[in-house]
Amino acid sequence: MKKLLLKSTFFCCLWTFLPLSGQERIPEVETLLGKMTLEEKIGQLNLLTPGGGVATGAVVSENVEANIKAGQVGGLFGVAGPEKVRLAQEMAVGHTRLKIPLLIGADVIHGYKTTYPIPLGVSSSWDMGLIEEAARMAAVEATADGIMWNFSPMVDIARDPRWGRIAEGAGEDPYLGSAIAQAMVKGYQGQDLKAPNTMLACVKHLALYGAAEAGRDYHSVDMSKIKMFNQYLPPYKAAIDAGVASVMSSFNDIDGVPASGNKWLLTTLLRDRWGFEGFAVSDYTSVNEMVAHGLGDLQAVSSLALKAGLDMDMVGEGFLTTLKKSVEEGKVSEEEITRACRRILEAKYIAGLFDDPYRYLDSDRPKKEILTKENRDLARKLATRSFVLLKNHNQLLPLKKDAKIALVGPLANSRNNMLGTWAPTGNPKWAVTVLEGFQNVAPTASVTHKKGANITDDVDFAKKVNVFGPRVQIDDRPSEVLLQEAVEAAKESDVVVAVVGEATEMSGEAASRTDISIPNSQKKLIRALVATGKPVALILMSGRPLTIPEEFNMPIALLQVWHPGVEAGNAIADVVFGDYNPSGKLTTTWPQNVGQIPIYHSIKNTGRPAPHEKFQK
Ligand code: BGC
């Protein structure tokens, strides 16, 4: 890493950002630290969310405004738009003694408002240039809305498709995962972090979160160092080598100690061995959650986290409410607090906030730079590159643009399920359905649409999946009626296109499944459609690999499209009608059944079962 060039005037710096190297310090930050009280330093370590916009962890911060004005907040997330961010920034800069600006963060996981495919889909493109370009676009849009810190890339290697968050990463392979981590960091951070359209990236979740036992979200992880270093750690390291500005600790244990309080992880590995110089933030209340791990009360776990090397506490306020007491009792030193505060102030400096706290707040930018035609075109292109043609019986695809088509299935006209998990800044209302895509791309085709089945008939499951909005809408009509309608439409058409699979929130955070097959309601539909003898193309949407041995053995075409994002319908139609020849390749293994999990391509050879050839003597 190259040297950071320094300048003496505090609120003005003309120099280009380059990450810190070695033990160099920024004089302006040191001067500021010299003026700060212990309370002011602790305030910088506190990250809050007023909610209202970003739906994530269960707790939402209270009294945010008063806390900012009292100098007790270092950063915020869940606030967006130049006007709102300006209000928040004014509270910090205008009301606090030292006028320290806030870092404004967000989860921009696969696009800001122009949502592109879920990361597992993006990884299937294997196109690093395009991935970097998409991350760049996301950064331009997010910064236009006042956000300069992104809780992405998520680089957790995942080899258990029961785990819902497999959707958020690049799959099972450390080499590919590392290349994608680097492309995304470059895309978000660009060449100059002070530019108003680049943002600080945050690699997450350090570490090993994707290896939660049995794919149960937030569960323990236990693995050998060999596996860790060879298969799970490389993508985090790659992001750090690419100059990522921050790191988020994970919820899970590593060698029996939760990541957020794990000194081996956050100091020995991250800083001493990998040379990371940015700041480390906890995951949402992960410091507090160490109480449940049995590591003591809030004061104890907060001091454990700080001493381990964690700098910022997301939402839990354990740092804010206990660290001063811990200093008074001699449990942590002021120097440890200064160290964490310094890293956060350095990030603010690097982002140019001390030059101009309002640099990301140009009210003209959102309408010019967000959800533009160019951005939607890029999302469409990336979606087409992410689709994987799993089979194409009798070369059924592509279809002719004047074909007579029965377009059926619960996802064929379902705007609410196009964006995929973790798209809190996107909006389903901007998404193109498959039906609309067919009409746009093949206006001369004759398309009859029928729902054919509910995504699931299980009312309790539907309730859980609908946590962020109506994803599964169980029809008033009996399922037999829905199915019959679709079969009739199929019989009257040349070809059937069935859009089936998972609703958006069937994968993602806290959305693990033990049964990863296509839900029964839809399996019945698929069987009935194939039984008509008409050629059938299945368009399969999901946030994870599914177990589909039955469907895979049917004489059908099978196109895996993940959750394709805001341009879903247009991109699917581009491929179905042959405007783009599908080129995506899987990045994670699809098991035949859950009993095979974990299953991945880079298994180690063993001596048994005996190979077909004779053993060499
Ligand atoms: C997730 C993180 C996310 C954070 C903030 C947590 O629940 O695990 O990935 O960045 O919330 O929204």
PDB file of N, CA, C and O in Angstrom, residues 286-339:
ATOM      1  N   SER A 286     -23.991  -7.812  18.063  1.00  0.00           N
ATOM      2  CA  SER A 286     -23.225  -9.042  18.326  1.00  0.00           C
ATOM      3  C   SER A 286     -22.389  -8.939  19.597  1.00  0.00           C
ATOM      4  O   SER A 286     -22.043  -9.964  20.184  1.00  0.00           O
ATOM      5  N   VAL A 287     -22.085  -7.713  20.034  1.00  0.00           N
ATOM      6  CA  VAL A 287     -21.362  -7.584  21.306  1.00  0.00           C
ATOM      7  C   VAL A 287     -22.299  -8.012  22.441  1.00  0.00           C
ATOM      8  O   VAL A 287     -21.957  -8.887  23.250  1.00  0.00           O
ATOM      9  N   ASN A 288     -23.496  -7.445  22.454  1.00  0.00           N
ATOM     10  CA  ASN A 288     -24.466  -7.810  23.511  1.00  0.00           C
ATOM     11  C   ASN A 288     -24.742  -9.305  23.517  1.00  0.00           C
ATOM     12  O   ASN A 288     -24.945  -9.919  24.563  1.00  0.00           O
ATOM     13  N   GLU A 289     -24.782  -9.878  22.300  1.00  0.00           N
ATOM     14  CA  GLU A 289     -25.156 -11.295  22.201  1.00  0.00           C
ATOM     15  C   GLU A 289     -24.102 -12.210  22.819  1.00  0.00           C
ATOM     16  O   GLU A 289     -24.372 -13.385  23.084  1.00  0.00           O
ATOM     17  N   MET A 290     -22.928 -11.654  23.091  1.00  0.00           N
ATOM     18  CA  MET A 290     -21.914 -12.491  23.759  1.00  0.00           C
ATOM     19  C   MET A 290     -22.330 -12.798  25.203  1.00  0.00           C
ATOM     20  O   MET A 290     -21.807 -13.727  25.810  1.00  0.00           O
ATOM     21  N   VAL A 291     -23.281 -12.046  25.729  1.00  0.00           N
ATOM     22  CA  VAL A 291     -23.827 -12.377  27.060  1.00  0.00           C
ATOM     23  C   VAL A 291     -24.472 -13.758  26.977  1.00  0.00           C
ATOM     24  O   VAL A 291     -24.244 -14.635  27.817  1.00  0.00           O
ATOM     25  N   ALA A 292     -25.264 -13.968  25.915  1.00  0.00           N
ATOM     26  CA  ALA A 292     -25.928 -15.259  25.741  1.00  0.00           C
ATOM     27  C   ALA A 292     -24.922 -16.380  25.472  1.00  0.00           C
ATOM     28  O   ALA A 292     -25.196 -17.545  25.769  1.00  0.00           O
ATOM     29  N   HIS A 293     -23.757 -16.019  24.944  1.00  0.00           N
ATOM     30  CA  HIS A 293     -22.718 -17.039  24.727  1.00  0.00           C
ATOM     31  C   HIS A 293     -22.075 -17.439  26.064  1.00  0.00           C
ATOM     32  O   HIS A 293     -21.208 -18.306  26.096  1.00  0.00           O
ATOM     33  N   GLY A 294     -22.448 -16.724  27.125  1.00  0.00           N
ATOM     34  CA  GLY A 294     -21.937 -17.100  28.448  1.00  0.00           C
ATOM     35  C   GLY A 294     -20.643 -16.408  28.830  1.00  0.00           C
ATOM     36  O   GLY A 294     -19.896 -16.894  29.662  1.00  0.00           O
ATOM     37  N   LEU A 295     -20.409 -15.221  28.248  1.00  0.00           N
ATOM     38  CA  LEU A 295     -19.130 -14.564  28.516  1.00  0.00           C
ATOM     39  C   LEU A 295     -19.238 -13.408  29.510  1.00  0.00           C
ATOM     40  O   LEU A 295     -18.350 -12.563  29.578  1.00  0.00           O
ATOM     41  N   GLY A 296     -20.305 -13.362  30.264  1.00  0.00           N
ATOM     42  CA  GLY A 296     -20.417 -12.324  31.291  1.00  0.00           C
ATOM     43  C   GLY A 296     -21.506 -11.326  30.962  1.00  0.00           C
ATOM     44  O   GLY A 296     -22.266 -11.509  30.006  1.00  0.00           O
ATOM     45  N   ASP A 297     -21.574 -10.272  31.794  1.00  0.00           N
ATOM     46  CA  ASP A 297     -22.623  -9.268  31.586  1.00  0.00           C
ATOM     47  C   ASP A 297     -22.189  -8.274  30.500  1.00  0.00           C
ATOM     48  O   ASP A 297     -21.100  -8.394  29.924  1.00  0.00           O
ATOM     49  N   LEU A 298     -23.050  -7.264  30.252  1.00  0.00           N
ATOM     50  CA  LEU A 298     -22.777  -6.340  29.147  1.00  0.00           C
ATOM     51  C   LEU A 298     -21.438  -5.621  29.326  1.00  0.00           C
ATOM     52  O   LEU A 298     -20.697  -5.419  28.360  1.00  0.00           O
ATOM     53  N   GLN A 299     -21.139  -5.264  30.556  1.00  0.00           N
ATOM     54  CA  GLN A 299     -19.850  -4.578  30.780  1.00  0.00           C
ATOM     55  C   GLN A 299     -18.682  -5.514  30.433  1.00  0.00           C
ATOM     56  O   GLN A 299     -17.729  -5.124  29.760  1.00  0.00           O
ATOM     57  N   ALA A 300     -18.809  -6.754  30.863  1.00  0.00           N
ATOM     58  CA  ALA A 300     -17.714  -7.705  30.614  1.00  0.00           C
ATOM     59  C   ALA A 300     -17.528  -7.970  29.119  1.00  0.00           C
ATOM     60  O   ALA A 300     -16.404  -7.955  28.606  1.00  0.00           O
ATOM     61  N   VAL A 301     -18.643  -8.181  28.416  1.00  0.00           N
ATOM     62  CA  VAL A 301     -18.487  -8.510  26.982  1.00  0.00           C
ATOM     63  C   VAL A 301     -18.040  -7.282  26.186  1.00  0.00           C
ATOM     64  O   VAL A 301     -17.303  -7.410  25.198  1.00  0.00           O
ATOM     65  N   SER A 302     -18.453  -6.102  26.638  1.00  0.00           N
ATOM     66  CA  SER A 302     -18.032  -4.890  25.915  1.00  0.00           C
ATOM     67  C   SER A 302     -16.538  -4.690  26.070  1.00  0.00           C
ATOM     68  O   SER A 302     -15.836  -4.357  25.105  1.00  0.00           O
ATOM     69  N   SER A 303     -16.028  -4.882  27.266  1.00  0.00           N
ATOM     70  CA  SER A 303     -14.582  -4.697  27.425  1.00  0.00           C
ATOM     71  C   SER A 303     -13.826  -5.819  26.722  1.00  0.00           C
ATOM     72  O   SER A 303     -12.778  -5.589  26.117  1.00  0.00           O
ATOM     73  N   LEU A 304     -14.394  -7.026  26.732  1.00  0.00           N
ATOM     74  CA  LEU A 304     -13.760  -8.130  25.995  1.00  0.00           C
ATOM     75  C   LEU A 304     -13.620  -7.769  24.512  1.00  0.00           C
ATOM     76  O   LEU A 304     -12.560  -7.962  23.895  1.00  0.00           O
ATOM     77  N   ALA A 305     -14.704  -7.228  23.947  1.00  0.00           N
ATOM     78  CA  ALA A 305     -14.703  -6.888  22.519  1.00  0.00           C
ATOM     79  C   ALA A 305     -13.663  -5.807  22.222  1.00  0.00           C
ATOM     80  O   ALA A 305     -12.879  -5.914  21.273  1.00  0.00           O
ATOM     81  N   LEU A 306     -13.672  -4.759  23.024  1.00  0.00           N
ATOM     82  CA  LEU A 306     -12.719  -3.661  22.785  1.00  0.00           C
ATOM     83  C   LEU A 306     -11.289  -4.169  22.871  1.00  0.00           C
ATOM     84  O   LEU A 306     -10.446  -3.874  22.015  1.00  0.00           O
ATOM     85  N   LYS A 307     -11.015  -4.926  23.904  1.00  0.00           N
ATOM     86  CA  LYS A 307      -9.651  -5.430  24.095  1.00  0.00           C
ATOM     87  C   LYS A 307      -9.238  -6.401  22.989  1.00  0.00           C
ATOM     88  O   LYS A 307      -8.074  -6.507  22.630  1.00  0.00           O
ATOM     89  N   ALA A 308     -10.248  -7.105  22.432  1.00  0.00           N
ATOM     90  CA  ALA A 308      -9.945  -8.051  21.351  1.00  0.00           C
ATOM     91  C   ALA A 308      -9.563  -7.320  20.066  1.00  0.00           C
ATOM     92  O   ALA A 308      -8.922  -7.890  19.197  1.00  0.00           O
ATOM     93  N   GLY A 309      -9.990  -6.050  19.952  1.00  0.00           N
ATOM     94  CA  GLY A 309      -9.629  -5.281  18.751  1.00  0.00           C
ATOM     95  C   GLY A 309     -10.824  -4.756  17.985  1.00  0.00           C
ATOM     96  O   GLY A 309     -10.686  -4.239  16.881  1.00  0.00           O
ATOM     97  N   LEU A 310     -12.017  -4.878  18.564  1.00  0.00           N
ATOM     98  CA  LEU A 310     -13.206  -4.332  17.902  1.00  0.00           C
ATOM     99  C   LEU A 310     -13.265  -2.827  18.184  1.00  0.00           C
ATOM    100  O   LEU A 310     -13.000  -2.406  19.313  1.00  0.00           O
ATOM    101  N   ASP A 311     -13.619  -2.027  17.175  1.00  0.00           N
ATOM    102  CA  ASP A 311     -13.576  -0.574  17.350  1.00  0.00           C
ATOM    103  C   ASP A 311     -14.951   0.062  17.478  1.00  0.00           C
ATOM    104  O   ASP A 311     -15.112   1.070  18.138  1.00  0.00           O
ATOM    105  N   MET A 312     -15.943  -0.508  16.792  1.00  0.00           N
ATOM    106  CA  MET A 312     -17.253   0.147  16.759  1.00  0.00           C
ATOM    107  C   MET A 312     -18.335  -0.866  17.101  1.00  0.00           C
ATOM    108  O   MET A 312     -18.272  -2.013  16.655  1.00  0.00           O
ATOM    109  N   ASP A 313     -19.316  -0.427  17.862  1.00  0.00           N
ATOM    110  CA  ASP A 313     -20.349  -1.308  18.399  1.00  0.00           C
ATOM    111  C   ASP A 313     -21.660  -0.994  17.676  1.00  0.00           C
ATOM    112  O   ASP A 313     -22.201   0.104  17.815  1.00  0.00           O
ATOM    113  N   MET A 314     -22.162  -1.961  16.881  1.00  0.00           N
ATOM    114  CA  MET A 314     -23.369  -1.697  16.093  1.00  0.00           C
ATOM    115  C   MET A 314     -24.634  -1.901  16.932  1.00  0.00           C
ATOM    116  O   MET A 314     -24.921  -3.017  17.372  1.00  0.00           O
ATOM    117  N   VAL A 315     -25.331  -0.810  17.174  1.00  0.00           N
ATOM    118  CA  VAL A 315     -26.668  -0.762  17.768  1.00  0.00           C
ATOM    119  C   VAL A 315     -26.753  -1.153  19.251  1.00  0.00           C
ATOM    120  O   VAL A 315     -27.563  -0.615  19.993  1.00  0.00           O
ATOM    121  N   GLY A 316     -25.892  -2.035  19.715  1.00  0.00           N
ATOM    122  CA  GLY A 316     -26.068  -2.577  21.073  1.00  0.00           C
ATOM    123  C   GLY A 316     -25.800  -1.600  22.207  1.00  0.00           C
ATOM    124  O   GLY A 316     -26.275  -1.795  23.331  1.00  0.00           O
ATOM    125  N   GLU A 317     -25.016  -0.545  21.976  1.00  0.00           N
ATOM    126  CA  GLU A 317     -24.691   0.502  22.955  1.00  0.00           C
ATOM    127  C   GLU A 317     -23.966   0.005  24.195  1.00  0.00           C
ATOM    128  O   GLU A 317     -23.926   0.700  25.211  1.00  0.00           O
ATOM    129  N   GLY A 318     -23.398  -1.180  24.110  1.00  0.00           N
ATOM    130  CA  GLY A 318     -22.607  -1.677  25.245  1.00  0.00           C
ATOM    131  C   GLY A 318     -21.353  -0.842  25.459  1.00  0.00           C
ATOM    132  O   GLY A 318     -20.984  -0.532  26.595  1.00  0.00           O
ATOM    133  N   PHE A 319     -20.704  -0.450  24.374  1.00  0.00           N
ATOM    134  CA  PHE A 319     -19.513   0.395  24.506  1.00  0.00           C
ATOM    135  C   PHE A 319     -19.909   1.717  25.166  1.00  0.00           C
ATOM    136  O   PHE A 319     -19.264   2.186  26.087  1.00  0.00           O
ATOM    137  N   LEU A 320     -21.006   2.288  24.656  1.00  0.00           N
ATOM    138  CA  LEU A 320     -21.423   3.606  25.136  1.00  0.00           C
ATOM    139  C   LEU A 320     -21.734   3.582  26.632  1.00  0.00           C
ATOM    140  O   LEU A 320     -21.383   4.491  27.372  1.00  0.00           O
ATOM    141  N   THR A 321     -22.407   2.532  27.054  1.00  0.00           N
ATOM    142  CA  THR A 321     -22.922   2.546  28.419  1.00  0.00           C
ATOM    143  C   THR A 321     -21.982   1.921  29.454  1.00  0.00           C
ATOM    144  O   THR A 321     -22.202   2.085  30.648  1.00  0.00           O
ATOM    145  N   THR A 322     -20.951   1.217  29.018  1.00  0.00           N
ATOM    146  CA  THR A 322     -20.131   0.533  30.042  1.00  0.00           C
ATOM    147  C   THR A 322     -18.641   0.859  30.012  1.00  0.00           C
ATOM    148  O   THR A 322     -17.946   0.592  30.994  1.00  0.00           O
ATOM    149  N   LEU A 323     -18.138   1.372  28.895  1.00  0.00           N
ATOM    150  CA  LEU A 323     -16.672   1.470  28.809  1.00  0.00           C
ATOM    151  C   LEU A 323     -16.066   2.458  29.813  1.00  0.00           C
ATOM    152  O   LEU A 323     -14.977   2.222  30.343  1.00  0.00           O
ATOM    153  N   LYS A 324     -16.796   3.533  30.098  1.00  0.00           N
ATOM    154  CA  LYS A 324     -16.238   4.511  31.033  1.00  0.00           C
ATOM    155  C   LYS A 324     -16.051   3.848  32.410  1.00  0.00           C
ATOM    156  O   LYS A 324     -15.011   3.993  33.059  1.00  0.00           O
ATOM    157  N   LYS A 325     -17.077   3.096  32.797  1.00  0.00           N
ATOM    158  CA  LYS A 325     -17.010   2.395  34.080  1.00  0.00           C
ATOM    159  C   LYS A 325     -15.818   1.416  34.064  1.00  0.00           C
ATOM    160  O   LYS A 325     -15.075   1.308  35.048  1.00  0.00           O
ATOM    161  N   SER A 326     -15.639   0.755  32.934  1.00  0.00           N
ATOM    162  CA  SER A 326     -14.531  -0.207  32.852  1.00  0.00           C
ATOM    163  C   SER A 326     -13.183   0.495  32.972  1.00  0.00           C
ATOM    164  O   SER A 326     -12.242  -0.062  33.550  1.00  0.00           O
ATOM    165  N   VAL A 327     -13.090   1.713  32.437  1.00  0.00           N
ATOM    166  CA  VAL A 327     -11.837   2.466  32.587  1.00  0.00           C
ATOM    167  C   VAL A 327     -11.647   2.802  34.066  1.00  0.00           C
ATOM    168  O   VAL A 327     -10.571   2.585  34.641  1.00  0.00           O
ATOM    169  N   GLU A 328     -12.731   3.291  34.691  1.00  0.00           N
ATOM    170  CA  GLU A 328     -12.624   3.667  36.109  1.00  0.00           C
ATOM    171  C   GLU A 328     -12.230   2.479  36.986  1.00  0.00           C
ATOM    172  O   GLU A 328     -11.508   2.620  37.962  1.00  0.00           O
ATOM    173  N   GLU A 329     -12.696   1.322  36.599  1.00  0.00           N
ATOM    174  CA  GLU A 329     -12.392   0.123  37.403  1.00  0.00           C
ATOM    175  C   GLU A 329     -11.085  -0.544  36.973  1.00  0.00           C
ATOM    176  O   GLU A 329     -10.749  -1.628  37.425  1.00  0.00           O
ATOM    177  N   GLY A 330     -10.413   0.075  36.006  1.00  0.00           N
ATOM    178  CA  GLY A 330      -9.113  -0.462  35.570  1.00  0.00           C
ATOM    179  C   GLY A 330      -9.238  -1.690  34.680  1.00  0.00           C
ATOM    180  O   GLY A 330      -8.262  -2.419  34.471  1.00  0.00           O
ATOM    181  N   LYS A 331     -10.443  -1.923  34.134  1.00  0.00           N
ATOM    182  CA  LYS A 331     -10.618  -3.131  33.292  1.00  0.00           C
ATOM    183  C   LYS A 331     -10.212  -2.890  31.840  1.00  0.00           C
ATOM    184  O   LYS A 331      -9.853  -3.829  31.141  1.00  0.00           O
ATOM    185  N   VAL A 332     -10.364  -1.659  31.379  1.00  0.00           N
ATOM    186  CA  VAL A 332      -9.787  -1.304  30.078  1.00  0.00           C
ATOM    187  C   VAL A 332      -9.021   0.005  30.269  1.00  0.00           C
ATOM    188  O   VAL A 332      -9.303   0.766  31.198  1.00  0.00           O
ATOM    189  N   SER A 333      -8.077   0.242  29.382  1.00  0.00           N
ATOM    190  CA  SER A 333      -7.302   1.473  29.526  1.00  0.00           C
ATOM    191  C   SER A 333      -7.848   2.529  28.576  1.00  0.00           C
ATOM    192  O   SER A 333      -8.475   2.193  27.556  1.00  0.00           O
ATOM    193  N   GLU A 334      -7.573   3.795  28.911  1.00  0.00           N
ATOM    194  CA  GLU A 334      -8.014   4.853  27.993  1.00  0.00           C
ATOM    195  C   GLU A 334      -7.292   4.682  26.655  1.00  0.00           C
ATOM    196  O   GLU A 334      -7.856   4.968  25.594  1.00  0.00           O
ATOM    197  N   GLU A 335      -6.095   4.180  26.691  1.00  0.00           N
ATOM    198  CA  GLU A 335      -5.327   3.984  25.447  1.00  0.00           C
ATOM    199  C   GLU A 335      -6.062   3.027  24.504  1.00  0.00           C
ATOM    200  O   GLU A 335      -6.086   3.215  23.291  1.00  0.00           O
ATOM    201  N   GLU A 336      -6.733   2.003  25.070  1.00  0.00           N
ATOM    202  CA  GLU A 336      -7.469   1.058  24.217  1.00  0.00           C
ATOM    203  C   GLU A 336      -8.668   1.754  23.560  1.00  0.00           C
ATOM    204  O   GLU A 336      -9.011   1.481  22.410  1.00  0.00           O
ATOM    205  N   ILE A 337      -9.262   2.668  24.279  1.00  0.00           N
ATOM    206  CA  ILE A 337     -10.387   3.413  23.705  1.00  0.00           C
ATOM    207  C   ILE A 337      -9.867   4.398  22.645  1.00  0.00           C
ATOM    208  O   ILE A 337     -10.442   4.550  21.571  1.00  0.00           O
ATOM    209  N   THR A 338      -8.762   5.032  22.948  1.00  0.00           N
ATOM    210  CA  THR A 338      -8.167   5.970  21.985  1.00  0.00           C
ATOM    211  C   THR A 338      -7.815   5.247  20.686  1.00  0.00           C
ATOM    212  O   THR A 338      -8.043   5.761  19.587  1.00  0.00           O
ATOM    213  N   ARG A 339      -7.297   4.052  20.819  1.00  0.00           N
ATOM    214  CA  ARG A 339      -6.905   3.276  19.628  1.00  0.00           C
ATOM    215  C   ARG A 339      -8.112   3.035  18.712  1.00  0.00           C
ATOM    216  O   ARG A 339      -8.061   3.244  17.501  1.00  0.00           O
TER     217      ARG A 339
END
